[in-house]
Coordinates of C-alpha atoms and ligand atoms in Angstrom, one line a residue:
M28 CA 190.2 178.5 47.6
C29 CA 186.6 178.6 48.7
G30 CA 183.5 176.5 48.4
V31 CA 180.4 177.6 46.6
I32 CA 177.0 176.0 46.1
G33 CA 173.8 177.1 44.6
Y34 CA 170.3 175.3 44.6
A35 CA 167.1 176.0 42.7
G36 CA 164.4 173.4 43.3
H37 CA 161.3 172.4 45.2
R38 CA 162.7 171.4 48.5
P39 CA 163.7 173.7 51.4
A40 CA 167.0 175.2 50.2
V41 CA 168.7 176.2 53.3
P42 CA 169.3 172.8 55.0
L43 CA 170.2 171.4 51.6
I44 CA 172.8 174.1 51.0
M45 CA 174.2 173.7 54.5
D46 CA 174.7 170.0 53.9
G47 CA 176.6 170.8 50.7
L48 CA 178.7 173.4 52.5
R49 CA 179.7 170.7 55.1
S50 CA 181.2 168.6 52.3
L51 CA 183.0 171.7 50.9
E52 CA 184.4 172.8 54.2
Y53 CA 187.8 171.2 53.3
R54 CA 188.1 174.1 50.7
G55 CA 187.9 176.8 53.4
Y56 CA 186.6 177.3 56.9
D57 CA 187.3 180.8 58.2
S58 CA 183.7 182.0 57.7
A59 CA 180.5 181.0 55.9
G60 CA 177.3 182.4 54.7
I61 CA 174.1 181.7 52.8
A62 CA 171.7 183.8 50.8
F63 CA 168.1 182.8 50.0
L64 CA 164.9 184.2 48.7
Q65 CA 161.6 184.0 50.5
N66 CA 158.5 185.8 49.2
R67 CA 160.8 187.3 46.6
K68 CA 162.9 189.0 49.3
L69 CA 166.7 188.5 49.5
D70 CA 168.1 187.5 52.9
V71 CA 171.7 187.0 53.8
V72 CA 173.1 185.2 56.9
R73 CA 176.7 185.1 57.5
A74 CA 179.0 184.0 60.4
E75 CA 182.8 183.9 61.2
G76 CA 184.4 180.7 61.9
K77 CA 183.4 177.1 61.2
L78 CA 180.0 176.2 59.7
A79 CA 178.6 175.3 63.0
N80 CA 178.5 179.0 63.9
L81 CA 176.4 179.6 60.8
S82 CA 174.1 176.7 61.7
A83 CA 173.5 178.1 65.1
M84 CA 172.5 181.4 63.7
L85 CA 170.0 179.8 61.2
V86 CA 168.3 177.9 64.0
T87 CA 166.6 181.1 65.2
R88 CA 165.3 181.9 61.7
D89 CA 162.3 180.7 59.7
V90 CA 163.9 179.7 56.5
S91 CA 161.5 176.9 55.6
H92 CA 159.9 178.6 52.5
A93 CA 163.1 179.3 50.7
T94 CA 163.6 176.9 47.7
I95 CA 166.4 178.8 46.0
G96 CA 169.6 179.9 47.5
I97 CA 173.4 180.1 47.5
G98 CA 176.0 179.2 50.2
H99 CA 179.7 179.8 50.6
T100 CA 182.5 178.5 52.9
R101 CA 185.4 180.9 52.8
W102 CA 189.2 180.7 52.7
A103 CA 190.4 184.2 52.9
T104 CA 192.3 185.9 50.1
H105 CA 191.3 189.5 50.4
G106 CA 190.4 190.7 53.9
V107 CA 190.7 188.9 57.3
P108 CA 188.2 186.3 58.3
A109 CA 185.4 188.4 59.7
V110 CA 181.5 188.6 59.2
R111 CA 181.9 191.7 56.9
N112 CA 184.2 189.7 54.6
A113 CA 182.2 186.6 54.6
H114 CA 180.1 185.8 51.4
P115 CA 177.5 186.2 50.1
H116 CA 178.0 189.9 49.4
K117 CA 175.1 192.1 48.7
S118 CA 174.9 194.9 46.2
N119 CA 174.4 198.4 47.6
D120 CA 170.7 198.3 46.6
G121 CA 170.3 195.0 48.4
T122 CA 168.8 193.1 45.5
I123 CA 171.8 191.0 44.4
A124 CA 173.8 188.5 46.3
V125 CA 177.1 187.0 45.0
I126 CA 179.4 184.2 46.2
H127 CA 182.7 183.7 44.6
N128 CA 185.8 181.5 44.6
G129 CA 188.8 183.0 43.0
I130 CA 190.8 186.2 42.9
I131 CA 189.9 189.4 41.0
E132 CA 193.2 190.8 40.2
N133 CA 192.1 194.3 39.2
Y134 CA 189.6 194.7 42.0
Q135 CA 191.3 197.9 43.4
E136 CA 190.9 199.6 40.0
L137 CA 187.2 198.5 39.7
K138 CA 186.6 199.5 43.2
A139 CA 188.0 203.0 42.6
M140 CA 185.6 203.3 39.6
L141 CA 182.6 202.2 41.5
L142 CA 183.6 204.6 44.4
E143 CA 183.5 207.4 42.0
R144 CA 180.1 206.4 41.0
G145 CA 178.8 206.6 44.5
Y146 CA 179.1 202.9 45.7
V147 CA 179.8 202.2 49.3
F148 CA 181.9 199.2 50.5
Y149 CA 181.4 197.4 53.7
S150 CA 184.3 194.7 53.3
E151 CA 187.8 194.5 52.0
T152 CA 186.8 191.8 49.5
D153 CA 187.2 191.7 45.8
T154 CA 183.8 189.9 45.8
E155 CA 181.8 192.9 47.0
V156 CA 183.4 194.8 44.1
L157 CA 182.2 192.2 41.7
T158 CA 178.7 192.3 43.2
N159 CA 178.4 196.1 42.8
L160 CA 179.9 195.8 39.4
I161 CA 177.0 193.5 38.3
A162 CA 174.5 196.1 39.9
E163 CA 176.3 198.9 37.9
G164 CA 176.2 196.7 34.8
R165 CA 172.4 196.2 35.2
K166 CA 171.9 199.9 34.8
C167 CA 173.2 200.0 31.3
N168 CA 172.2 196.4 30.3
D169 CA 168.8 195.1 29.4
S170 CA 168.9 192.0 31.6
L171 CA 170.7 190.5 34.5
P172 CA 172.7 188.0 32.4
D173 CA 173.9 190.8 30.2
A174 CA 175.0 192.7 33.3
L175 CA 176.7 189.6 34.5
R176 CA 178.5 189.2 31.1
W177 CA 179.5 192.8 31.2
A178 CA 180.8 192.7 34.8
V179 CA 183.0 189.6 34.3
S180 CA 184.4 191.1 31.0
Q181 CA 185.7 194.0 33.2
A182 CA 187.3 191.6 35.7
A183 CA 190.8 190.2 35.3
G184 CA 191.8 187.1 37.3
A185 CA 190.0 184.0 38.3
Y186 CA 186.4 183.4 39.4
A187 CA 183.7 180.9 39.9
L188 CA 180.7 183.0 41.0
V189 CA 177.0 182.5 41.6
V190 CA 174.5 185.2 41.6
L191 CA 171.0 185.3 43.2
S192 CA 168.8 188.3 42.5
E193 CA 165.3 189.6 43.4
E194 CA 164.9 190.5 39.8
E195 CA 164.8 186.8 38.7
P196 CA 163.6 185.0 41.8
D197 CA 163.5 181.5 40.2
A198 CA 166.9 181.6 38.6
L199 CA 170.6 181.4 39.6
Y200 CA 173.3 182.7 37.3
G201 CA 177.0 182.2 37.4
A202 CA 180.2 182.2 35.5
R203 CA 183.6 180.6 35.6
L204 CA 187.2 181.5 34.6
S205 CA 190.1 179.4 36.0
S206 CA 188.1 178.3 39.1
P207 CA 186.0 175.1 39.1
L208 CA 182.2 175.3 38.8
I209 CA 180.0 172.2 38.1
M210 CA 176.3 171.9 37.7
G211 CA 174.3 169.0 39.1
V212 CA 171.2 168.1 37.1
G213 CA 168.3 166.8 39.2
T214 CA 164.6 166.2 38.7
G215 CA 162.7 169.3 39.5
E216 CA 165.9 170.8 41.0
N217 CA 169.2 171.8 39.8
F218 CA 172.6 172.5 41.6
V219 CA 175.8 174.3 41.0
A220 CA 179.0 173.9 43.2
S221 CA 182.7 174.3 43.1
D222 CA 183.0 170.5 43.7
V223 CA 180.8 167.5 43.1
P224 CA 180.5 166.3 46.8
A225 CA 178.4 169.3 47.5
F226 CA 175.3 167.8 45.6
L227 CA 176.5 164.2 45.3
P228 CA 173.7 162.9 47.7
H229 CA 171.0 164.3 45.4
T230 CA 172.3 163.7 41.8
R231 CA 175.2 162.0 40.1
N232 CA 174.4 163.8 36.7
V233 CA 176.9 166.6 36.2
V234 CA 177.7 169.3 33.6
F235 CA 181.3 170.7 33.8
L236 CA 181.5 174.3 33.0
E237 CA 184.5 175.6 31.1
D238 CA 186.3 178.9 31.2
G239 CA 184.4 181.7 29.6
E240 CA 181.0 180.1 30.1
Y241 CA 178.1 181.2 32.1
F242 CA 175.0 179.4 33.2
R243 CA 171.3 179.9 34.3
I244 CA 169.5 177.3 36.3
T245 CA 166.0 177.2 37.6
A246 CA 164.3 174.2 39.3
H247 CA 163.2 172.8 35.9
S248 CA 165.8 174.1 33.4
W249 CA 169.5 174.7 32.9
E250 CA 171.5 176.2 30.1
V251 CA 175.1 177.3 29.3
R252 CA 176.1 180.2 27.2
R253 CA 179.4 181.8 26.2
V254 CA 180.2 185.0 28.0
C255 CA 181.9 186.6 24.9
D256 CA 179.0 186.4 22.5
N257 CA 176.0 185.0 24.4
E258 CA 176.0 181.8 22.0
R259 CA 174.4 178.7 23.6
V260 CA 176.9 175.9 24.3
A261 CA 175.7 172.3 23.8
K262 CA 176.9 170.6 27.0
T263 CA 176.8 166.9 27.8
V264 CA 175.4 165.6 31.1
Q265 CA 177.9 163.2 32.6
T266 CA 177.4 160.6 35.3
V267 CA 180.0 160.4 38.1
Q268 CA 180.5 157.2 40.0
W269 CA 182.5 158.6 42.9
D270 CA 181.5 158.3 46.6
V271 CA 181.4 161.4 48.7
Q272 CA 184.8 160.8 50.4
S273 CA 186.7 160.2 47.2
A274 CA 184.9 163.1 45.5
Q275 CA 186.2 165.5 48.2
K276 CA 189.7 164.3 47.2
G277 CA 188.7 165.1 43.7
G278 CA 189.0 161.4 42.8
F279 CA 192.6 161.2 44.2
K280 CA 193.3 158.5 46.7
H281 CA 194.7 161.0 49.2
F282 CA 194.7 164.7 49.9
M283 CA 198.4 164.7 49.5
L284 CA 198.2 163.4 45.9
K285 CA 195.5 165.9 45.2
E286 CA 197.6 168.7 46.6
I287 CA 200.6 167.7 44.5
F288 CA 198.5 167.8 41.4
E289 CA 197.1 171.2 42.4
Q290 CA 200.5 172.8 42.1
P291 CA 200.1 174.1 38.6
K292 CA 197.1 176.0 39.8
V293 CA 198.8 177.1 42.9
L294 CA 201.5 178.7 40.8
T295 CA 198.9 180.5 38.7
D296 CA 197.2 181.8 41.8
C297 CA 200.5 182.9 43.4
L298 CA 201.5 184.8 40.4
A299 CA 198.1 186.3 39.7
G300 CA 198.1 190.1 40.0
R301 CA 201.8 190.1 40.8
L302 CA 203.5 189.0 37.6
I303 CA 201.5 190.9 35.0
S304 CA 203.7 191.2 31.9
P305 CA 207.3 191.7 31.1
D306 CA 206.7 195.3 30.6
L307 CA 205.5 196.0 34.1
P308 CA 207.5 195.3 37.3
V309 CA 206.4 192.7 39.9
R310 CA 203.6 194.0 42.0
L311 CA 203.8 193.4 45.7
P312 CA 201.8 196.3 47.1
E313 CA 202.3 194.9 50.6
L314 CA 205.9 196.1 50.5
D315 CA 205.5 199.3 48.6
N316 CA 205.6 201.6 51.7
R317 CA 208.3 199.6 53.5
P318 CA 212.0 200.3 53.3
I319 CA 214.1 197.9 51.3
P320 CA 216.0 195.8 53.8
G321 CA 219.8 195.9 53.8
R322 CA 219.9 192.3 54.9
I323 CA 217.3 189.6 55.4
R324 CA 217.1 186.8 58.0
I325 CA 214.7 184.1 56.9
V326 CA 213.3 182.1 59.8
A327 CA 211.1 179.1 59.5
C328 CA 210.5 175.4 60.3
G329 CA 210.4 172.1 58.3
T330 CA 209.3 172.5 54.7
S331 CA 209.0 176.2 55.0
Y332 CA 212.6 176.4 56.1
N333 CA 213.6 174.4 53.1
A334 CA 211.7 176.9 50.8
G335 CA 213.5 179.7 52.5
A336 CA 216.9 178.0 52.1
W337 CA 216.1 177.6 48.3
G338 CA 215.0 181.2 47.9
A339 CA 217.8 182.9 49.8
P340 CA 220.4 182.7 47.0
L341 CA 218.0 184.3 44.5
L342 CA 217.5 187.3 46.8
E343 CA 221.3 187.6 47.0
A344 CA 221.9 187.2 43.3
W345 CA 219.0 189.4 41.9
A346 CA 218.4 191.9 44.6
G347 CA 222.0 192.1 46.1
I348 CA 220.6 191.6 49.6
P349 CA 222.7 189.3 51.9
V350 CA 220.4 186.7 53.3
S351 CA 220.8 184.1 56.1
V352 CA 218.4 181.4 56.9
E353 CA 217.7 180.0 60.4
I354 CA 215.6 177.3 62.0
A355 CA 212.9 179.1 64.1
S356 CA 213.3 176.9 67.1
E357 CA 217.1 177.8 67.2
F358 CA 216.6 181.5 66.4
R359 CA 214.2 182.1 69.2
Y360 CA 216.5 180.9 71.9
R361 CA 219.6 182.6 70.7
D362 CA 220.5 186.1 71.4
P363 CA 220.5 187.0 67.7
L364 CA 222.4 190.2 66.5
L365 CA 220.1 191.9 64.2
Q366 CA 221.4 194.8 62.2
P367 CA 219.4 198.0 62.1
D368 CA 218.6 197.5 58.4
E369 CA 217.9 193.9 58.7
A370 CA 214.4 192.5 58.1
V371 CA 213.3 189.2 59.5
M372 CA 211.3 187.2 57.0
V373 CA 209.2 184.4 58.6
I374 CA 207.7 181.7 56.3
S375 CA 204.8 179.6 57.5
Q376 CA 202.1 177.8 55.7
S377 CA 199.8 177.7 58.8
G378 CA 200.9 181.1 60.3
E379 CA 200.5 179.3 63.7
T380 CA 203.8 177.4 64.2
A381 CA 204.8 178.2 67.7
D382 CA 208.6 178.5 67.1
T383 CA 208.1 180.7 64.0
L384 CA 205.6 182.9 65.8
A385 CA 208.0 183.3 68.8
S386 CA 210.8 184.3 66.4
L387 CA 208.5 186.9 64.9
R388 CA 207.8 188.3 68.3
L389 CA 211.4 188.3 69.3
A390 CA 212.5 190.0 66.0
R391 CA 209.8 192.7 66.6
E392 CA 211.0 193.2 70.1
R393 CA 214.4 193.9 68.8
G394 CA 213.0 196.5 66.4
A395 CA 213.3 194.5 63.2
M396 CA 210.8 194.8 60.4
V397 CA 209.0 191.4 60.1
I398 CA 207.8 190.3 56.6
G399 CA 205.5 187.3 56.8
I400 CA 205.1 184.8 54.0
C401 CA 202.0 182.9 54.9
N402 CA 199.2 180.9 53.6
V403 CA 196.5 181.3 56.1
V404 CA 194.8 184.8 56.2
G405 CA 193.9 185.8 59.7
S406 CA 196.5 183.5 61.3
S407 CA 198.7 184.8 64.2
I408 CA 201.7 185.3 61.9
A409 CA 199.6 187.1 59.3
R410 CA 198.3 189.5 62.0
E411 CA 201.5 190.2 63.8
A412 CA 203.9 190.7 61.0
D413 CA 204.6 194.2 59.8
A414 CA 203.9 193.3 56.2
V415 CA 202.4 189.9 55.1
I416 CA 202.3 188.5 51.6
F417 CA 200.0 185.6 51.1
T418 CA 201.0 182.5 49.1
Q419 CA 197.4 182.0 48.0
A420 CA 197.8 178.1 47.8
G421 CA 194.4 177.3 49.3
P422 CA 193.9 175.1 52.4
E423 CA 196.5 172.4 52.7
I424 CA 194.9 169.3 54.3
S425 CA 197.6 166.7 54.0
V426 CA 200.0 166.8 57.1
A427 CA 202.9 166.6 54.6
S428 CA 203.4 170.0 53.1
T429 CA 203.6 170.0 49.3
K430 CA 201.7 172.8 47.5
A431 CA 202.7 175.2 50.2
M432 CA 206.4 174.9 49.5
C433 CA 205.7 175.3 45.8
S434 CA 203.8 178.6 46.5
Q435 CA 206.5 179.8 49.1
M436 CA 209.2 179.2 46.4
A437 CA 207.3 181.1 43.7
L438 CA 206.8 184.0 46.1
L439 CA 210.5 184.1 46.9
V440 CA 211.3 184.3 43.2
L441 CA 208.8 187.2 43.0
L442 CA 210.4 188.9 46.0
A443 CA 213.9 188.5 44.5
L444 CA 212.6 190.0 41.3
Y445 CA 210.7 192.8 43.1
Y446 CA 213.7 194.0 45.3
G447 CA 216.0 193.5 42.3
Q448 CA 213.8 195.8 40.2
K449 CA 213.4 198.4 43.1
K450 CA 217.1 198.5 43.7
G451 CA 218.1 198.4 40.1
T452 CA 220.3 195.3 40.5
L453 CA 218.3 193.1 38.4
D454 CA 219.5 192.6 34.9
V455 CA 216.8 193.3 32.3
G456 CA 217.6 190.1 30.4
V457 CA 217.2 188.0 33.6
W458 CA 213.9 189.8 34.3
R459 CA 212.5 189.0 30.8
E460 CA 213.6 185.4 30.9
A461 CA 212.3 184.9 34.5
C462 CA 209.0 186.5 33.6
D463 CA 208.4 184.4 30.5
A464 CA 209.6 181.2 32.3
L465 CA 207.4 181.8 35.3
R466 CA 204.3 182.3 33.2
A467 CA 204.9 179.2 31.2
L468 CA 205.5 177.0 34.3
P469 CA 201.9 176.1 35.3
T470 CA 201.0 174.7 32.0
L471 CA 204.4 172.8 31.6
L472 CA 204.0 171.3 35.0
E473 CA 200.4 170.3 34.4
G474 CA 201.6 168.4 31.3
V475 CA 204.3 166.4 33.0
L476 CA 202.7 165.5 36.3
P477 CA 200.8 162.3 35.2
E478 CA 203.9 160.8 33.6
M479 CA 206.0 161.9 36.6
R480 CA 203.7 160.0 38.9
N481 CA 204.0 156.8 36.9
R482 CA 207.8 157.0 37.0
A483 CA 207.7 157.7 40.8
A484 CA 205.4 154.7 41.4
E485 CA 207.8 152.5 39.4
L486 CA 210.9 153.7 41.3
A487 CA 209.2 153.5 44.7
K488 CA 208.5 149.8 44.2
S489 CA 212.2 149.3 43.6
Y490 CA 213.5 151.3 46.6
A491 CA 210.8 150.8 49.2
Q492 CA 212.6 148.2 51.1
A493 CA 215.6 150.4 51.9
K494 CA 216.2 151.1 55.5
S495 CA 218.0 154.3 54.9
F496 CA 218.4 156.8 52.1
F497 CA 220.7 159.8 51.3
F498 CA 219.3 162.7 49.3
L499 CA 222.2 164.8 47.7
G500 CA 222.3 168.1 46.0
R501 CA 224.4 171.1 45.6
G502 CA 223.7 174.8 45.4
P503 CA 219.9 175.3 44.9
C504 CA 219.5 171.5 44.9
F505 CA 220.7 171.1 48.5
P506 CA 217.5 172.5 50.0
L507 CA 215.5 170.3 47.6
A508 CA 217.6 167.3 48.9
L509 CA 216.6 168.4 52.5
E510 CA 213.0 168.5 51.4
G511 CA 213.1 165.1 49.6
A512 CA 214.6 163.5 52.7
L513 CA 212.0 165.2 55.0
K514 CA 209.1 164.0 52.9
L515 CA 210.5 160.4 52.6
K516 CA 211.0 160.0 56.4
E517 CA 207.7 161.7 57.5
L518 CA 205.6 159.7 55.2
S519 CA 207.3 156.2 54.8
Y520 CA 209.3 156.2 58.1
I521 CA 212.4 155.2 56.1
H522 CA 215.4 156.9 57.7
A523 CA 216.5 159.7 55.2
E524 CA 219.2 162.4 55.4
G525 CA 219.6 165.4 53.0
Y526 CA 223.1 166.3 52.5
A527 CA 225.1 168.9 50.4
S528 CA 226.7 166.4 48.1
G529 CA 230.2 167.9 48.7
E530 CA 229.9 167.0 52.4
M531 CA 229.7 163.3 51.8
K532 CA 233.3 162.7 51.9
H533 CA 233.6 164.5 55.3
G534 CA 232.0 161.6 57.1
P535 CA 228.7 160.4 55.9
I536 CA 230.1 158.4 53.0
A537 CA 231.2 155.8 55.6
L538 CA 227.6 154.6 55.7
I539 CA 227.4 153.7 52.1
D540 CA 227.0 150.1 51.2
P541 CA 224.8 148.3 48.7
D542 CA 221.8 148.5 51.0
F543 CA 222.0 152.3 51.5
P544 CA 220.7 154.0 48.4
T545 CA 221.3 157.6 47.4
L546 CA 218.9 159.9 45.5
A547 CA 221.2 162.5 43.9
I548 CA 219.8 165.7 42.1
A549 CA 222.1 166.5 39.2
L550 CA 220.5 169.2 37.1
D551 CA 221.7 170.9 34.0
D552 CA 223.6 173.7 35.7
A553 CA 227.1 174.8 36.4
L554 CA 227.4 172.4 39.4
F555 CA 226.6 169.3 37.3
P556 CA 230.2 168.0 37.0
K557 CA 230.7 168.4 40.7
V558 CA 227.6 166.4 41.6
K559 CA 228.5 163.9 39.0
S560 CA 231.9 163.4 40.8
N561 CA 230.0 163.0 44.1
I562 CA 227.8 160.4 42.6
E563 CA 230.9 158.5 41.3
E564 CA 232.3 158.6 44.8
V565 CA 229.1 156.9 46.2
Q566 CA 229.2 154.4 43.4
A567 CA 232.9 153.6 44.1
R568 CA 231.6 152.4 47.6
R569 CA 229.1 150.2 45.8
G570 CA 226.2 152.5 46.7
R571 CA 223.1 152.3 44.6
V572 CA 222.2 155.6 43.0
L573 CA 218.9 157.0 41.7
A574 CA 219.8 160.2 39.8
I575 CA 217.2 163.0 39.0
V576 CA 218.7 164.7 35.9
N577 CA 217.6 167.1 33.1
P578 CA 217.3 165.9 29.5
G579 CA 220.6 165.7 27.6
R580 CA 222.9 165.2 30.6
E581 CA 224.9 162.0 30.6
L582 CA 225.2 160.2 33.8
R583 CA 225.8 156.5 34.8
A584 CA 223.4 155.5 37.6
D585 CA 221.3 152.5 38.7
D586 CA 218.3 154.5 37.8
V587 CA 218.1 157.8 35.9
W588 CA 215.0 159.9 36.4
T589 CA 214.8 162.6 33.7
V590 CA 212.6 165.6 34.7
P591 CA 212.2 168.7 32.4
A592 CA 214.5 171.5 32.7
A593 CA 213.2 175.2 33.0
W594 CA 215.0 178.5 32.7
G595 CA 217.6 179.2 35.4
P596 CA 216.6 178.2 39.0
L597 CA 213.0 177.3 37.8
S598 CA 213.9 173.7 37.2
A599 CA 213.3 173.2 40.9
F600 CA 209.6 173.5 40.2
F601 CA 209.8 170.1 38.4
V602 CA 212.2 168.5 40.9
L603 CA 210.0 169.3 43.8
P604 CA 207.0 167.4 42.6
A605 CA 209.2 164.5 41.6
L606 CA 210.5 164.2 45.2
Q607 CA 207.0 164.6 46.6
L608 CA 205.6 161.9 44.3
F609 CA 208.5 159.5 45.1
S610 CA 207.8 159.8 48.8
Y611 CA 204.1 159.6 48.3
E612 CA 204.3 156.4 46.2
T613 CA 206.8 154.8 48.5
A614 CA 204.6 155.5 51.6
D615 CA 201.5 154.3 49.7
Y616 CA 203.2 151.2 48.5
L617 CA 204.3 150.4 52.1
G618 CA 200.6 150.9 53.2
K619 CA 201.4 154.0 55.4
D620 CA 198.9 156.5 56.4
V621 CA 199.8 159.1 53.8
D622 CA 197.6 162.0 54.9
Q623 CA 198.1 161.6 58.6
P624 CA 201.6 160.2 59.3
R625 CA 202.2 158.9 62.8
N626 CA 203.4 161.4 65.5
L627 CA 202.8 164.4 63.4
A628 CA 200.3 167.3 63.4
K629 CA 199.5 169.7 60.6
S630 CA 200.2 172.8 62.6
V631 CA 202.8 172.6 65.4
T632 CA 201.5 175.2 67.9
V633 CA 203.6 173.7 70.7
E634 CA 207.3 174.0 71.3
Ligands
M6R707 O1 202.8 175.8 58.9 P1 204.3 175.9 58.8 O2 204.7 176.1 57.4 O3 204.9 176.9 59.7 O4 204.8 174.5 59.2 C1 206.2 174.2 59.3 C2 206.4 172.7 59.5 O5 205.8 172.2 60.7 C3 205.9 171.9 58.2 O6 206.5 172.4 57.1 C4 206.3 170.4 58.5 O7 207.6 170.3 58.4 C5 205.6 169.5 57.4 N1 205.0 168.4 58.0 C6 206.4 169.1 56.3 O8 205.7 168.2 55.5

């Protein structure tokens, strides 16, 4: 996820774009850049790190005559955070600058084609490919918009891009597919950005671009057309009433809620370029030149550990690789016996968690290959792992991790499929079903989230006064129970324990009384009858039970919460947001600081 902004107007563009970028910084902050035209000449300034670094560079420049420009704040997906990878990217002839949010899945193929035609690349990004593709398109098209239409029709993936060119010094062009792009309509000035707060101080009149549309703005005009046939689209100007702060949260009350609702998009992005069709194997080029491990040791903390515990059985079942899962703070101080063919897989959203990083270093010292599953490009874990696969979930602002776990689980599914295909252990039927089900997930999830939230809010009110909670599950639902308990305790400060439901009678059930409720996850799988029996054991001690079930499963409980079922293990992608929403709504109902719970930090860089 990155932030883009463009301005065409009568005021100095650079300070205005810098202000806009400040309110987009939550979308990415590893580098930033700006392009503008003065005397019809294109100029680009870029800096690594936070926006302050870019501001410092601009202080020494006279940019006061620029009234048109584009700006970008980056969250790396291709290429480490560095000036060369920062946007805007310039075409080889220096006349076109492009900013982009999204992922071009076929950029390697496009790059190869452009290299053959003599183009040179100075970055590792997909955006520089897109920029030169537009320049190449200009050679065989009559106009810049036609070149843009041609270029985006070659590109597969997601994009919200904005183009500034010396050829049309008064205009900005741009297009979107699966990444947000919104125009702001002003008086004698027009804006475009990936989010409304970027221009909210200047105008509340907005036009939302849809997939497959492209726009042209100047200071005094704006229009939207379809990429496919160049037909003009009649758009309505809408007026937004948000203030800047709520706009940054996309109108959601908290970042956590926004991030929960982002999960359909996170799934799409995580699968992009990796799961292409049932006829092609999973693509994880990061692992192609690495040996297939004989065993895997997953090492992680907190929510990332829970994701690993959920994914481990899939790697065993589909890829036939024995997997163990360990808490990083334990692993690092043991004397772990690593087998010569054993890979250590570290999972971390931030890529900076001290215990996970220390485990990575220990594993490497012992000669193990380390595979990193990480969200932050350029983080320590991403840099030090032998191979790193990015979850592509975008910045996670809320301290309570939500969308990161969703992306880690999706990546573990892909890894199990990938290794299963490479080893020939994966049944073709399983592959086809998994592929179809994964591709359907984002849309299904998007459809159910609003109603899921309503039900979570209703249940939260009824359970918020509990002092303690059990979360129970078996098999793949046990790690989900751990995650449900972790979310509830960290957000609402209600004591909560996740247990394998079969373990209850070995001690914990002694705690059950009418004031100690249990949330039991009883999905439509082979373990359902067992979980049902465990629920009855709790009820026999007069325990109150809230059961998460799939449609069609009969169960007697104080509250039954039905969530959709998906193929095989993928039902977890519906249970996870239900648990997240239950904790969110409970904490919000109790008036807790949802985005920044007490005593916690987003990234635990100390022991
Ligand atoms: O950045 P990491 O994934 O390495 O972080 C690991 C944990 O600190 C993190 O998941 C933590 O448990 C969250 N607060 C859970 O919501």
